[in-house]
XYZ file of C-alpha atoms in Angstrom:
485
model
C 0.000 0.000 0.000
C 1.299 3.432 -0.699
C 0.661 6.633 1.241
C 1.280 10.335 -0.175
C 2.282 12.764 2.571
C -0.159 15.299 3.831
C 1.320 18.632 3.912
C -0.857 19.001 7.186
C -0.815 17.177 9.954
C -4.161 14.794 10.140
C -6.144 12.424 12.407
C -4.438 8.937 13.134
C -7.483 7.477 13.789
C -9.398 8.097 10.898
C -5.935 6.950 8.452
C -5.945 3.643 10.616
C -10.107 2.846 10.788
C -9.418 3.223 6.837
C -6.527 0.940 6.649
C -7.847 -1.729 9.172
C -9.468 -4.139 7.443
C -7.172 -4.796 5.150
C -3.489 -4.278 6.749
C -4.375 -4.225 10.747
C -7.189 -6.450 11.335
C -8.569 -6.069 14.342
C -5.975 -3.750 15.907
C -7.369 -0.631 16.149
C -10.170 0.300 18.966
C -12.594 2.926 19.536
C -13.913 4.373 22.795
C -16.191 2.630 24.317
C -15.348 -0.437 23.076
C -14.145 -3.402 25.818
C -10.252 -3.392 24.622
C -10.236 0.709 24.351
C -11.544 0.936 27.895
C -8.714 -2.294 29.112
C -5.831 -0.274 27.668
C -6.647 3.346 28.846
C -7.183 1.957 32.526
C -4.571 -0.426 32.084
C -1.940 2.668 33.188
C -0.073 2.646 36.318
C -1.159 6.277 37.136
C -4.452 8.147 37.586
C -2.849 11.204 35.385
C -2.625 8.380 31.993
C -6.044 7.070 32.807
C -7.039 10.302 32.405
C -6.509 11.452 28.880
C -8.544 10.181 26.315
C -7.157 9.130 23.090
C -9.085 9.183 19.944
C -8.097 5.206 19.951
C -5.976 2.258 20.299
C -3.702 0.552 17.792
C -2.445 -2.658 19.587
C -0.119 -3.887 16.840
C 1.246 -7.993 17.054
C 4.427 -7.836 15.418
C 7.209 -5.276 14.306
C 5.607 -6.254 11.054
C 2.228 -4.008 12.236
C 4.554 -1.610 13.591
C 5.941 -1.035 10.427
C 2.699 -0.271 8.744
C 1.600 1.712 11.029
C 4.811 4.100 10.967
C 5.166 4.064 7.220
C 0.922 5.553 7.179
C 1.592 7.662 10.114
C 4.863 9.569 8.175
C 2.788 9.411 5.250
C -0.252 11.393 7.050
C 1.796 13.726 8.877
C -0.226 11.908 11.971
C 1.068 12.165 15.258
C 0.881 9.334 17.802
C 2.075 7.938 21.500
C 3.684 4.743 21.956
C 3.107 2.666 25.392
C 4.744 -0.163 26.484
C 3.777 -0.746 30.472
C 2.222 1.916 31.171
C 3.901 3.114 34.150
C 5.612 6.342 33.416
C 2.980 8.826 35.336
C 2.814 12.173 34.337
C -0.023 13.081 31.935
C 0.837 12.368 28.274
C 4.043 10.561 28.652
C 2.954 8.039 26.514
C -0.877 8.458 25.907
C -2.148 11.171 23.573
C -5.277 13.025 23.990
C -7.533 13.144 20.965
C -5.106 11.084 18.766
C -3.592 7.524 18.701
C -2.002 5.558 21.090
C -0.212 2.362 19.925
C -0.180 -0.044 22.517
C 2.436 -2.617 22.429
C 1.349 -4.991 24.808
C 0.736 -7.519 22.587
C 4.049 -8.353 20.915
C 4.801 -10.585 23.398
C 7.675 -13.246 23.626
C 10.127 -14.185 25.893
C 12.512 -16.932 24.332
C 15.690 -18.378 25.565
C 17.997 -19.002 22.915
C 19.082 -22.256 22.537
C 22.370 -22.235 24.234
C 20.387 -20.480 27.591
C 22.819 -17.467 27.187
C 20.789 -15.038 25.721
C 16.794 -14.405 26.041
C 14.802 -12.068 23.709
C 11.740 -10.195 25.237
C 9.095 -8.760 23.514
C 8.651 -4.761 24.264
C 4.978 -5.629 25.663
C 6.472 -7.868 28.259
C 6.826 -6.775 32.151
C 9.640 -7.967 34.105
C 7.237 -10.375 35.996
C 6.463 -12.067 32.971
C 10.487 -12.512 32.117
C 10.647 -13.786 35.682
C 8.245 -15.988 35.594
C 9.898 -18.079 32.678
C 13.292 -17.542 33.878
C 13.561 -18.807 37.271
C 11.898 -22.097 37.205
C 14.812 -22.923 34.834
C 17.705 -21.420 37.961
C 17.976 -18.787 35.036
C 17.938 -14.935 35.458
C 18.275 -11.357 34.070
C 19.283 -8.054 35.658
C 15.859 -5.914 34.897
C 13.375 -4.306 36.647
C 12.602 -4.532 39.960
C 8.846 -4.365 40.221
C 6.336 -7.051 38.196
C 4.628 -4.858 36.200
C 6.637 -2.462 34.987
C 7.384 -3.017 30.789
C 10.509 -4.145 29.993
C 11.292 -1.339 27.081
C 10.656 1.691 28.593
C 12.870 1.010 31.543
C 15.347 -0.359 29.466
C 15.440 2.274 27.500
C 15.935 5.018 30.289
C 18.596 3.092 32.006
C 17.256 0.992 34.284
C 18.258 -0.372 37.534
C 17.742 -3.899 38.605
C 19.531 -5.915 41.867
C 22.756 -6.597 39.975
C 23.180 -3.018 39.294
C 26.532 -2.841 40.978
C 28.140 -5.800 38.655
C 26.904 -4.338 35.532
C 25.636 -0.978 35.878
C 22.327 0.274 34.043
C 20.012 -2.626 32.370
C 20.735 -0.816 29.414
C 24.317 -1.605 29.646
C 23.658 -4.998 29.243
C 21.532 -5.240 26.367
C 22.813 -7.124 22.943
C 20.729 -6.446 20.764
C 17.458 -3.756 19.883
C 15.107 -4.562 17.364
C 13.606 -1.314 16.419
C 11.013 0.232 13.422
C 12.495 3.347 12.092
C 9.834 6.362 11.209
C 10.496 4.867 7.396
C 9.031 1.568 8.393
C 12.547 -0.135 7.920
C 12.801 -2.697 10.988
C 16.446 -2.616 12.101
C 18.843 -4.198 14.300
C 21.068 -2.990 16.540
C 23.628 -3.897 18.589
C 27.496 -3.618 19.198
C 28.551 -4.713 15.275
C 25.262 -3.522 13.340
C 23.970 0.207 13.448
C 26.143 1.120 16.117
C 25.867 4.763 16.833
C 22.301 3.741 17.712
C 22.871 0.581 19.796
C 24.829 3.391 22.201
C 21.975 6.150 22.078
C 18.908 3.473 22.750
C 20.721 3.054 26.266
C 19.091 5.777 28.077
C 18.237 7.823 25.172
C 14.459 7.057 25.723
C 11.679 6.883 22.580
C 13.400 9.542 20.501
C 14.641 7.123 17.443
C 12.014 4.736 16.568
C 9.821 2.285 18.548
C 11.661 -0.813 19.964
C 9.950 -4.324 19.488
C 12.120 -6.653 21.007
C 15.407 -6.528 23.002
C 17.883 -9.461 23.992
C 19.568 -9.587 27.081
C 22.087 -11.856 28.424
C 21.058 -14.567 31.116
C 22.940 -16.422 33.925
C 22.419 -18.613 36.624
C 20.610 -17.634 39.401
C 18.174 -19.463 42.360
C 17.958 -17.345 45.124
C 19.298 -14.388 46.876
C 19.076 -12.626 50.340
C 16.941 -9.219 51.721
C 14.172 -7.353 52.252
C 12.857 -4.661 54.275
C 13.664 -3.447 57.330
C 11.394 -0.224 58.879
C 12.413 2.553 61.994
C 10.767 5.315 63.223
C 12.222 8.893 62.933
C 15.094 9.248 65.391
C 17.113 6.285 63.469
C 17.324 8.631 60.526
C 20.618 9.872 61.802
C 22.601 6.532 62.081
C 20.441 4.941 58.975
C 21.971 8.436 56.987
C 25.312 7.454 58.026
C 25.234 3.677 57.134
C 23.919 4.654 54.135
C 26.997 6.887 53.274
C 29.834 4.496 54.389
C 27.756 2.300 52.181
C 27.838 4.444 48.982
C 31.542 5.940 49.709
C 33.176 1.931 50.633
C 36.795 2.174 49.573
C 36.210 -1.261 48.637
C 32.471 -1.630 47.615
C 30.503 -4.598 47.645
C 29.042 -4.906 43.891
C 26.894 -8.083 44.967
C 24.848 -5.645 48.143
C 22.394 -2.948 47.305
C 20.540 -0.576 49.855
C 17.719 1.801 48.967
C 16.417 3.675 52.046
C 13.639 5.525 51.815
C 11.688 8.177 53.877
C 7.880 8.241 54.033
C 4.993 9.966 55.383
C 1.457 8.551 54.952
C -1.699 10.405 56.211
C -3.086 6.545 57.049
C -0.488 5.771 59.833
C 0.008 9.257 61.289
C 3.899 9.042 61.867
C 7.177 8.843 59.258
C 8.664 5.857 58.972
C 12.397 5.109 57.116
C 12.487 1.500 55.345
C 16.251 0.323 54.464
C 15.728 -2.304 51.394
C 18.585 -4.394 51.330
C 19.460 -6.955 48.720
C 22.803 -9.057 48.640
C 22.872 -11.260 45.624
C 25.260 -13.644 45.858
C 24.162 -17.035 45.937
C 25.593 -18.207 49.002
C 23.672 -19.603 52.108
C 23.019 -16.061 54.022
C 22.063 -16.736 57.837
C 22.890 -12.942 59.082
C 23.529 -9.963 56.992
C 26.317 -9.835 54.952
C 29.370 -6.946 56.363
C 28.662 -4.687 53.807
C 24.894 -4.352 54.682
C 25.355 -5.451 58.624
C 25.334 -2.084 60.052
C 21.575 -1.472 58.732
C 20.320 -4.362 60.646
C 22.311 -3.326 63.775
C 20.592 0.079 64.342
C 17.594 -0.637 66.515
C 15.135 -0.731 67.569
C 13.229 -2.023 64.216
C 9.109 -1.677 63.758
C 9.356 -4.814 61.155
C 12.000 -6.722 59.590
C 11.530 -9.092 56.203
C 15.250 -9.950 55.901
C 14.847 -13.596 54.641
C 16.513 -15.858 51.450
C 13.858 -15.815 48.313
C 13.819 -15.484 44.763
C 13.722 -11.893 42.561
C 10.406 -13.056 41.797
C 9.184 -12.849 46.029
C 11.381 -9.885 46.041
C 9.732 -7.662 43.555
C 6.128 -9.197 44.752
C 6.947 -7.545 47.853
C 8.200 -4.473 46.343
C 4.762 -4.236 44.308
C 2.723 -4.747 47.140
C 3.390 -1.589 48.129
C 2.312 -0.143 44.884
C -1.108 1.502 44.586
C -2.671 1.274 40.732
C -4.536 4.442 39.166
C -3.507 6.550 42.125
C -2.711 10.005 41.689
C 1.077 9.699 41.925
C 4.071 11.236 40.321
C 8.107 10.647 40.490
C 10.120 13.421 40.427
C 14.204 13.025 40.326
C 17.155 14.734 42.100
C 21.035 13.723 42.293
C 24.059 14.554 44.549
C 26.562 13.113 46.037
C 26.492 11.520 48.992
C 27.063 13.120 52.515
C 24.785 12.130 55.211
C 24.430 15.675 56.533
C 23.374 16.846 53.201
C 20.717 13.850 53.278
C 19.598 15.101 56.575
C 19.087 18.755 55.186
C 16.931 17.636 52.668
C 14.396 15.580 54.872
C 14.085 18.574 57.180
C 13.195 20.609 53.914
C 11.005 18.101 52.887
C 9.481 17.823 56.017
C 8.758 21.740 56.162
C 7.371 21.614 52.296
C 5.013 18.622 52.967
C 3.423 20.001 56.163
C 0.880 21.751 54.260
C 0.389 19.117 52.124
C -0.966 17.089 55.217
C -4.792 17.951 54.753
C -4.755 16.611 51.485
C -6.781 13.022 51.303
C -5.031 10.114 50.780
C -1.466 11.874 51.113
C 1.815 9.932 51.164
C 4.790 11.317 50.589
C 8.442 9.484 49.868
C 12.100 10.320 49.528
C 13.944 7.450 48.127
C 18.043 7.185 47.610
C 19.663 4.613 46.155
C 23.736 4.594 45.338
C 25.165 4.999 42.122
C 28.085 3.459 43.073
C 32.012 3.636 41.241
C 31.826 0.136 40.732
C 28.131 0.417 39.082
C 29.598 3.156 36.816
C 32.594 1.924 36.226
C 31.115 -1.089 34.764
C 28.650 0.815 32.841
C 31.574 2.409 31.022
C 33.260 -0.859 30.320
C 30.290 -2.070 29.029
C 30.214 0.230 25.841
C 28.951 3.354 24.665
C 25.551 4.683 26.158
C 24.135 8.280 26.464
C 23.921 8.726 30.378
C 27.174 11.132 30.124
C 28.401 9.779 33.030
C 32.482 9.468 34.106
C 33.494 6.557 36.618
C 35.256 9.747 38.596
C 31.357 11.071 38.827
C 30.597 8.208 41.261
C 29.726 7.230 43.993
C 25.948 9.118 43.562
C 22.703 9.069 44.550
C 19.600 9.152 43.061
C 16.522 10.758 45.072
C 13.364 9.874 44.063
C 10.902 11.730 45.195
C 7.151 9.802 44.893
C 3.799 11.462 46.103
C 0.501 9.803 46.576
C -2.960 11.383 46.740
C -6.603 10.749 45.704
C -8.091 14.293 44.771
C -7.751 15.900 41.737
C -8.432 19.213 43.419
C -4.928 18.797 45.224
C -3.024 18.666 41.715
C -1.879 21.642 41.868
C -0.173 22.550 45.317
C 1.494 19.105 45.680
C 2.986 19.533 42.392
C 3.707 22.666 42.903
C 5.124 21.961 46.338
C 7.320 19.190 45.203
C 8.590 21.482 42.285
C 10.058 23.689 45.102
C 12.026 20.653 46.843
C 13.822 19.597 43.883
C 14.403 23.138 43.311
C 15.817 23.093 47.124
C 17.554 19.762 46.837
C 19.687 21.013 44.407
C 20.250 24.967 46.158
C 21.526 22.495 49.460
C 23.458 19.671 47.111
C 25.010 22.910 45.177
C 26.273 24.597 48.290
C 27.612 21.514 50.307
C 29.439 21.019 47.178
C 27.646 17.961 46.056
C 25.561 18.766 43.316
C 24.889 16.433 40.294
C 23.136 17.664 37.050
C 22.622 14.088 36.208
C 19.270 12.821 36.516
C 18.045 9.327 36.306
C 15.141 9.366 33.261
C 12.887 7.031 34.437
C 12.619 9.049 37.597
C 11.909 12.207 36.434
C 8.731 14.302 36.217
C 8.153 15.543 32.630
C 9.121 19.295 33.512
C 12.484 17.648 34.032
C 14.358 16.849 31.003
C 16.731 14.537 32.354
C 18.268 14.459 28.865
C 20.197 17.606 29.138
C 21.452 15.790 32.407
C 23.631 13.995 30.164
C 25.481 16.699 29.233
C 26.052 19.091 26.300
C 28.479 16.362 24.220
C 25.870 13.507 25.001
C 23.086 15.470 23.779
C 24.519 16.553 20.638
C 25.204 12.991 19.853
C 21.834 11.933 20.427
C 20.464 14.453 18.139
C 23.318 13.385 15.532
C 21.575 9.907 15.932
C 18.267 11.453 15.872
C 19.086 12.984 12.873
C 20.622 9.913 10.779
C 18.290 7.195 11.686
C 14.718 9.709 11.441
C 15.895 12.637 9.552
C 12.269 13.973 8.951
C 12.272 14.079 12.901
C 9.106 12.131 12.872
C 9.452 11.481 16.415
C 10.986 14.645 17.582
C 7.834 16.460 16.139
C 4.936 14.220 15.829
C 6.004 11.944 18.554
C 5.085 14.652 21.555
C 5.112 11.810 24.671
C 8.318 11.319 26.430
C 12.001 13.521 26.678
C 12.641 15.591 23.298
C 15.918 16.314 22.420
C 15.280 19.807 20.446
C-alpha cells in the first residue's frame, strides 16, 4: 500500500479505521469499546487514565509496527507509543484526541538455545520474564517491580539488583530490534547500526519504537533481603550507614541498599524502610558486612530480611504499589554526605506540612547509590548516552514519589514538590555535592533529564536522531516522552 504525505498534519485514527481491514485487522479500537476501555485503565497512574485518546492501535508484530509508521509519516499523523504503562505524568505516553499504539501484545520471551541469551518482547513486564526464567535457575538483571514493561525502563537506564556488577540494564543489552519512522525494521547492537545501539541506552523513545530486546542470562536461584522499617530518630545513624555504604573504599558490587523516607496520612507518623538486597548465591544466615550495620541500628518496627527469589522480592516491592492513584516521580542527584541527606528531609518535612490535609497523602524520599563500581562497569560495558564518568561516582539518586486521591490537590502538591527539587539542588550545590545528572525514568516531565547527560551527550543523540529519522518524525509528531530539540 502506498501513502502520499499530507502537507498538514491529520487524524491517526481516521488513516488507521481506513486501513484496518485490510493491513491491521482487528488492531485498532474505539472508545467505548471493551479493549479501548482495558488499555486506557490499564496505566499505572491516575494522570494516563485520564486522557482520552481518539483510539488504540495494539499492533502484534514489528511487522504491524511497520505499517503503522510508514501511514503515520505518510499522514503527517502524530501518535504515543506505550509499552507498560507506568511512566505517570499526563501524556508521557498516551495522547489526547489522537492515537495511542499499545504494544502490549508483541509478546515473547525466548531463551535461545544455548540459555545465554533471552529475547523479550517490548509488551512484556519484568514479571512475565521472571516468571519463565527462574523455574529454569535462570535470570536477568531488569526491573525490579512485576509490572513495569521491559522497554521503557530499558530504555531510560534501568536499575535492577545486579546493578553494581553491571551498571544500568541498558548496559547490558545485545541487541534492539527497532522500526524506524520509514518503516525499515532494524537491528542494533554492538557490530550492526552502532551509533544507535549506544543512544537506545538511556536515550528514551526519541529514534524509533523498539519491538524486542535481547539480554544476556545467567544462573541464578535465590538471593538474600528485604525490608527493614524505623521510626524517625534512626534517621541519623540509617543516613550514616547509608553513606559508608555508597563511599566503601572497597564496595561490595553483589549488596544494594535503597532507604527511603515516608509519610502517609493513614499511619500518622514517618517511617524510614532500608531495602537491602545481597545477591550472591551463598547460604546467608545474618547480613552480609557490607549491609550489617543497617540491621544493627535498633530498635526495628518490622523486619523481612529472609533468602527468596527476585520473583518474592519484587512481589513484595509491588505490594506496596497503589494502581490508578494520583502519583508522580520526580528526580534529584548529589553526592552523597549524610548531613546533606539530613538537610533535605528537614526541607522536605517543612514543604510537605501543608500538604498534610490533602486526602489520601503519602509522601516518599527514596536514595539509592550509584556506586564507582556500578559506573565503572557501565563504562566498560560500551557506549551509552547517560554522560556519566566513573570519577562522577559514587551518587545518589533521590526519588521523590507522592501519593494522593483528589484531583483538586493537583496543583499545590505539584507545585510543592517542584520547590524541593528546586531546594535539593540549592543544598546539594552549596555543600558542594551537586549532580546535574538525573536518572530518566525518575523524572517528572518538567524535568528533562536528557540535558542531564550533558552538552556532548546530547549533541550525539540528536546526531543519531538525525541519521536514523531525519524527517524528525518522532521529535515532532512523537510529543510523549524527553525531546531532544
Amino acid at each position: 500500500m502506498s501513502f502520499t504525505r499530507a502537507l498538514v498534519a491529520i487524524s491517526a485514527c481516521k488513516v488507521f479505521q481506513t486501513m484496518s481491514p485490510l493491513v491491521l485487522p482487528g488492531q485498532v479500537f474505539l472508545p467505548n469499546s471493551s479493549v479501548y476501555n482495558e488499555s486506557v485503565n490499564s496505566y499505572f497512574a491516575a494522570f494516563e487514565r485520564e486522557v482520552v485518546p481518539e483510539c488504540i492501535i495494539k499492533p502484534n508484530s514489528s511487522a504491524d509496527v511497520s505499517v503503522i509508521m510508514t501511514a503515520s509519516v505518510a499522514a503527517n499523523t502524530k501518535l504515543a507509543v506505550r509499552g507498560g504503562g507506568h511512566t505517570m505524568w499526563a501524556g508521557a505516553a498516551n495522547l489526547q484526541g489522537g492515537a495511542t499504539v499499545d504494544l502490549r501484545n508483541i509478546k515473547g520471551v525466548v531463551l535461545s538455545n544455548d540459555n545465554t541469551t533471552v529475547s523479550v518482547g517490548a509488551g512484556e513486564t519484568w514479571g512475565s520474564v521472571y516468571e519463565k526464567l527462574i523455574p529454569l535457575g535462570l535470570m536477568v538483571a531488569g526491573g525490579r517491580m512485576l509490572d513495569v514493561g521491559v522497554a521503557g525502563l530499558t530504555l531510560g537506564g534501568g536499575l535492577s539488583y545486579f546493578t553494581g556488577k553491571v551498571g544500568f540494564v541498558a548496559d547490558t543489552v545485545t541487541n534492539f530490534e527497532i522500526v524506524l519512522a520509514s518503516g525499515q525494521v532494524v537491528n542494533a547492537n554492538k557490530d550492526t547500526n552502532t551509533d544507535l545501539f549506544a543512544a537506545l541506552k538511556g536515550g528514551s523513545n526519541n529514534f524509533g519504537i523498539v519491538t524486542k530486546i535481547d539480554y544476556p542470562v545467567f544462573a541464578h536461584k535465590y538471593m538474600w533481603g528485604g525490608m527493614s522499617a524505623f521510626q524517625a530518630p534512626s534517621e541519623p545513624e540509617l543516613f550514616k550507614a547509608f553513606t559508608d555504604f555508597a563511599t566503601a573504599p572497597t564496595g561490595d558490587v553483589d549488596a544494594q541498599v535503597i532507604l527511603s523516607v515516608g509519610f502517609d496520612t493513614s499511619i500518622g507518623v514517618e517511617l524510614s524502610v532500608a531495602s537491602q538486597y545481597y545477591t550472591k548465591q551463598v547460604e546467608v544466615i545474618t547480613p552480609p558486612p557490607s549491609l550489617a550495620p543497617f540491621s544493627a541500628i535498633q530498635p526495628q518496627v518490622f523486619s523481612s530480611l529472609r533468602s527468596d527469589t527476585i520473583l518474592g522480592f519484587v512481589a513484595e516491592q509491588n505490594a506496596y504499589n497503589v494502581p490508578g492513584a494520583r502519583q508522580l516521580f520526580f528526580s534529584a542527584t548529589f553526592k552523597p554526605d549524610a548531613a546533606l541527606q539530613q538537610q533535605i528531609v528537614e526541607k522536605w518535612r517543612d514543604i510537605i506540612e501543608p500538604l498534610k490535609t490533602a486526602e489520601g497523602l503519602a509522601i516518599y524520599l527514596v536514595f539509592q547509590t550509584l556506586t564507582k563500581e556500578m559506573l565503572q562497569k557501565s563504562a566498560a560495558s560500551g557506549a551509552n548516552s547517560f554522560g556519566l564518568d566513573t570519577a562522577d561516582g559514587p551518587i545518589v539518586s533521590l526519588l521523590i514519589n507522592p501519593v494522593w486521591k483528589s484531583q483538586a490537590d493537583d496543583s499545590r502538591i505539584i507545585a510543592a514538590l517542584t520547590e524541593l527539587v528546586a531546594a535539593v539542588d540549592t543544598l546539594a550545590t552549596a555543600a558542594g555535592k551537586y549532580s546535574k545528572y538525573r536518572y530518566l525514568n525518575y523524572s517528572f516531565g518538567t524535568q528533562n533529564p536528557i540535558d542531564g547527560y550533558g552538552e556532548a551527550s546530547k549533541a550525539n543523540l540528536k546526531a543519531v536522531s538525525k541519521k536514523y529519522d531525519p524527517t524528525q518524525f518522532f521529535q515532532s509528531n512523537v510529543p510523549g516522552g524527553f525531546k531532544l530539540s
